[in-house]
Coordinates of C-alpha atoms in Angstrom, one line a residue:
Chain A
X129 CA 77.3 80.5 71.1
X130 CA 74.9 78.3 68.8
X131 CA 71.1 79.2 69.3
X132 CA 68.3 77.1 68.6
X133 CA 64.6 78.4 68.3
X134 CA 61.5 77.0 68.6
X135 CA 58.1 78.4 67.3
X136 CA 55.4 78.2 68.4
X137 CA 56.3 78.9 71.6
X138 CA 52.9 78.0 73.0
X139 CA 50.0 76.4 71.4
X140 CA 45.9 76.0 72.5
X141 CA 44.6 73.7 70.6
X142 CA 41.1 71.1 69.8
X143 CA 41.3 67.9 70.5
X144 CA 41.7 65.8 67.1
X145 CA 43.8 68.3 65.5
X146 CA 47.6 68.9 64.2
X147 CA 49.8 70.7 65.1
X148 CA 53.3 71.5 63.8
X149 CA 56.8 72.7 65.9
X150 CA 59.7 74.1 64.7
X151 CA 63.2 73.9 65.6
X152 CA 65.5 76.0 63.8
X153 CA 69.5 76.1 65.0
X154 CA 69.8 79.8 64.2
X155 CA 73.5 80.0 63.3
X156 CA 74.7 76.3 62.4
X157 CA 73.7 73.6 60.7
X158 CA 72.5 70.9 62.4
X159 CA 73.0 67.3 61.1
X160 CA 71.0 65.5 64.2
X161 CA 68.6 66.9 66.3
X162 CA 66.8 65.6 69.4
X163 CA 63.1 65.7 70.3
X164 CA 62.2 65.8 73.9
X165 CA 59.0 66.0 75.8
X166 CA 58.4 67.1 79.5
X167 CA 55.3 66.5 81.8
X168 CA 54.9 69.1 84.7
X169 CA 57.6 68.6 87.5
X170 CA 59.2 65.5 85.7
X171 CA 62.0 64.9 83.8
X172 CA 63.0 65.6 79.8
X173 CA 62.0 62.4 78.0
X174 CA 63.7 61.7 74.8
X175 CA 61.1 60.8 72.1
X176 CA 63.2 60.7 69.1
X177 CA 66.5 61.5 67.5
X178 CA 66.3 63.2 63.8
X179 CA 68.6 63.0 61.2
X180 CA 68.8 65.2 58.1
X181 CA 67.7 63.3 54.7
X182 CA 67.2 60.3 56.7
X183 CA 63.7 58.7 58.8
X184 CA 63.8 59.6 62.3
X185 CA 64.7 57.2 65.1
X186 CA 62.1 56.7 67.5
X187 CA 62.4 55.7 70.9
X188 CA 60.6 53.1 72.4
X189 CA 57.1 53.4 73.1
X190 CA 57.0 56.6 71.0
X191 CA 54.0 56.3 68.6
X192 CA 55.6 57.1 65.0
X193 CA 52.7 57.5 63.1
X194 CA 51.3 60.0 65.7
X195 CA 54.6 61.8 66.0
X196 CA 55.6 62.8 62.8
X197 CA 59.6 64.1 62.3
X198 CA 60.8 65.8 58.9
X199 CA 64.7 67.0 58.9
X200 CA 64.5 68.2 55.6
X201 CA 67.6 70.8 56.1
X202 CA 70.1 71.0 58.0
X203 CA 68.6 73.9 60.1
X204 CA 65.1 72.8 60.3
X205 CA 63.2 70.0 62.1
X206 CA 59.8 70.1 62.2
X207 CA 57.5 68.3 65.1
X208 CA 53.7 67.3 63.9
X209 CA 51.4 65.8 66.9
X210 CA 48.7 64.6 64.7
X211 CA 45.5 63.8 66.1
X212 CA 46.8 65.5 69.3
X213 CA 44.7 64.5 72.6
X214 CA 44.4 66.1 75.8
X215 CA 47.0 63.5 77.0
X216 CA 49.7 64.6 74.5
X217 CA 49.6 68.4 76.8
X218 CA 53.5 68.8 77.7
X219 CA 56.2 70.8 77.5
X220 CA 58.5 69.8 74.1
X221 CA 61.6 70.9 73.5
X222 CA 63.6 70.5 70.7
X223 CA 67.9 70.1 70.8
X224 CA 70.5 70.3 68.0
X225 CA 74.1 68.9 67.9
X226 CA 77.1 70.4 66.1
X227 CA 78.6 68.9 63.1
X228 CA 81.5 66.6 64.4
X229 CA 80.9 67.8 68.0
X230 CA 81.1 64.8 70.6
X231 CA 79.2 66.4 73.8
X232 CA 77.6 69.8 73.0
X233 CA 73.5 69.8 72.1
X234 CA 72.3 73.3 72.1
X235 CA 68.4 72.9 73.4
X236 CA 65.7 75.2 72.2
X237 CA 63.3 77.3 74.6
X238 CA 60.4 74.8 74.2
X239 CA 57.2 74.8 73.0
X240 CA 53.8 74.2 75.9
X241 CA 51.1 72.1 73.7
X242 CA 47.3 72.4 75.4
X243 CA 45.1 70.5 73.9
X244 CA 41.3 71.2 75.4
Chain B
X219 CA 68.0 51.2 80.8
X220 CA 69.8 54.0 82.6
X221 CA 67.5 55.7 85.2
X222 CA 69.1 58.9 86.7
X223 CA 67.3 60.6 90.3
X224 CA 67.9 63.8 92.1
X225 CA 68.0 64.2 95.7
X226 CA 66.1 66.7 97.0
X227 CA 62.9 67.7 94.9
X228 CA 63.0 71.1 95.7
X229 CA 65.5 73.1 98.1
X230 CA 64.9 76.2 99.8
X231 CA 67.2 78.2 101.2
X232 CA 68.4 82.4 102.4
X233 CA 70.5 84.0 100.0
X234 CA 74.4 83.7 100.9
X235 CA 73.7 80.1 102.2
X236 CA 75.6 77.4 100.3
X237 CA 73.4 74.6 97.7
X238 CA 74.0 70.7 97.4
X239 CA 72.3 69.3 94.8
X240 CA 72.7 65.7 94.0
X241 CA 72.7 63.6 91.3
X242 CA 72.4 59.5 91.0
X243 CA 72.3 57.1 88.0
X244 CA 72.2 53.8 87.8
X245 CA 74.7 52.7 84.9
X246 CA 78.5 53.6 85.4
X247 CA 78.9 53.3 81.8
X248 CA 78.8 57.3 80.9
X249 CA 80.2 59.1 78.7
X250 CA 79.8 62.4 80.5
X251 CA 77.6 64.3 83.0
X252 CA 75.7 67.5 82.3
X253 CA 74.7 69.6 84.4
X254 CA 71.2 72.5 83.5
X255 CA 69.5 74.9 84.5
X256 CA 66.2 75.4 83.4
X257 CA 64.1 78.6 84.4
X258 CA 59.9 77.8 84.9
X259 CA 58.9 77.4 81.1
X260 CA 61.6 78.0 79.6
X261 CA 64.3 75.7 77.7
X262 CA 67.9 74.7 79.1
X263 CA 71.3 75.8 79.7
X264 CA 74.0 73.9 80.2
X265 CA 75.9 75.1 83.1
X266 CA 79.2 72.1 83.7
X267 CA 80.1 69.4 81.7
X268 CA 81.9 66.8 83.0
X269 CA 84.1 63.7 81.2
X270 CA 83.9 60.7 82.5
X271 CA 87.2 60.4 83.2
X272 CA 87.3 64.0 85.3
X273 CA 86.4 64.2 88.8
X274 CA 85.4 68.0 88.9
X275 CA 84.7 70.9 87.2
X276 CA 84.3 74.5 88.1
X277 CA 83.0 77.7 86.7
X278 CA 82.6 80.8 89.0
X279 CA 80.2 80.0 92.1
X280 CA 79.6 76.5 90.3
X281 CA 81.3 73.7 91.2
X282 CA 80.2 70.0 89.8
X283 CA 81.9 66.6 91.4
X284 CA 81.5 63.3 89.4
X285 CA 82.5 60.1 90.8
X286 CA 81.4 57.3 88.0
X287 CA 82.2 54.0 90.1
X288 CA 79.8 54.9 92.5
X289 CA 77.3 56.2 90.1
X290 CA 77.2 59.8 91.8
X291 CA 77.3 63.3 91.2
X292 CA 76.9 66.7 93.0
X293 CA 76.3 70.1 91.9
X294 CA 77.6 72.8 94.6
X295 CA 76.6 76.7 94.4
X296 CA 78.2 79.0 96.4
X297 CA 76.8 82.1 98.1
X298 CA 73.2 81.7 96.5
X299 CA 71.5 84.5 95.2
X300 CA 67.8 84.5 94.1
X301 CA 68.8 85.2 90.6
X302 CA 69.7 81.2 91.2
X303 CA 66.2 80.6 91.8
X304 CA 65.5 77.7 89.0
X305 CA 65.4 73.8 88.3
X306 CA 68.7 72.2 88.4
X307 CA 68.8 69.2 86.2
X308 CA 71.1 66.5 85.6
X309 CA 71.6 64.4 82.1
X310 CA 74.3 61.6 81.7
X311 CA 75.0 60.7 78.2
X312 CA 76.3 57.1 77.0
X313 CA 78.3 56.4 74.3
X314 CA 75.7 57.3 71.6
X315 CA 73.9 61.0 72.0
X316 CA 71.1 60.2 73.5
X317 CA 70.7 62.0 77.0
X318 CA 69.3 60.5 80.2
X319 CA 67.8 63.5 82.4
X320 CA 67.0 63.6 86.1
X321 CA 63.7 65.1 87.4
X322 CA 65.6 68.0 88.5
X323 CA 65.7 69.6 91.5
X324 CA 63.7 73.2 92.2
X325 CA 65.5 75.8 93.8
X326 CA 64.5 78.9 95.6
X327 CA 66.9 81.2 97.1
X328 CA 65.1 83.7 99.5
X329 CA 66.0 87.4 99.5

């Protein structure tokens, strides 16, 4: 079946920096992938659909400028929490759809941001 | 906006017993039903998906109900084992891709 990776899978890091997460689909190419974030014992929120050559879509309340997406291939979407705040701590996970699939997203393992 | 809930939190239960997990949302207008499983810090797989215009589907112990008027659906796992130990989540998806996901509910299946 399709696999999609993430990486880091876990990341410590000082308040005020960047960081950057991959998502990779492994053995397909990926027109659209999905960014997701999930806070301790609540559910996946979706924070923004990517799209391969094209700006991201950004769902609402989702701070653009502080989440930045780049879908420069079809296999790679990239993640960047600038600024990143102990409040932006959470569990992100990352999902890619098949080319002319209607249902299927294959989701990645996620990735735990801590930011002290 | 579609809000989806899952009834109960967290279920624990002796191995061999049988789970009902249950899954609400507010907005009829689905696509289909997904259901996941998701182990502590890990990512998700999907376990049933369900059209809307099917009632039911099955795979081995797993058995998934959907009835869209009433906004409803329910996961059923026979004879647990505590390798089903795990949050069960539920996503409905709308005509576009965008998922709608439950909370999820925890399950423990004691040896």
């Amino acid at each position: 079946g399709a696999v999609v990776s993430q990486h880091p899978s876990r990341v410590i890091c000082k308040s005020g920096t960047s960081v950057k997460i991959e998502c990779r689909s492994l053995d397909f190419q990926a027109t659209t992938m999905f960014w997701y974030r999930q806070f301790p014992k609540q559910s996946l929120m979706l924070m923004a659909t990517s799209n391969e050559g094209s700006k991201a879509t950004y769902e609402q309340g989702v701070e653009k400028d502080k989440f930045l997406i780049n879908h420069a291939s079809l296999t790679l979407s990239t993640l960047t929490v600038t600024s990143a705040h102990p409040e932006d701590s959470s569990f992100y996970i990352c999902s890619a759809k098949l080319p002319f699939s209607t249902d299927t997203q294959y989701f990645g393992p996620g990735t735990r941001l801590t930011v002290l | 906006k579609q809000e989806v809930t899952q009834i109960p939190a967290a279920l624990s239960v002796p191995e061999g017993e049988n789970l009902v997990l249950n899954c609400s949302f507010t907005d009829s207008a689905i696509y289909n039903l997904q259901w996941f499983r998701q182990d502590p810090g890990k990512g998700l797989t999907s376990l049933l998906l369900i059209q809307s215009s099917q009632r039911e589907q099955t795979s081995g112990r797993l058995n998934a109900s959907l009835d869209k008027s009433s906004g409803r659906s329910t996961l059923y796992i026979a004879a647990s084992q505590p390798g089903d130990s795990a949050t069960y989540l539920c996503a409905v998806r709308p005509s576009d891709y965008k998922l709608s996901f439950g909370a999820g509910t925890t399950v423990t299946v004691r040896a």
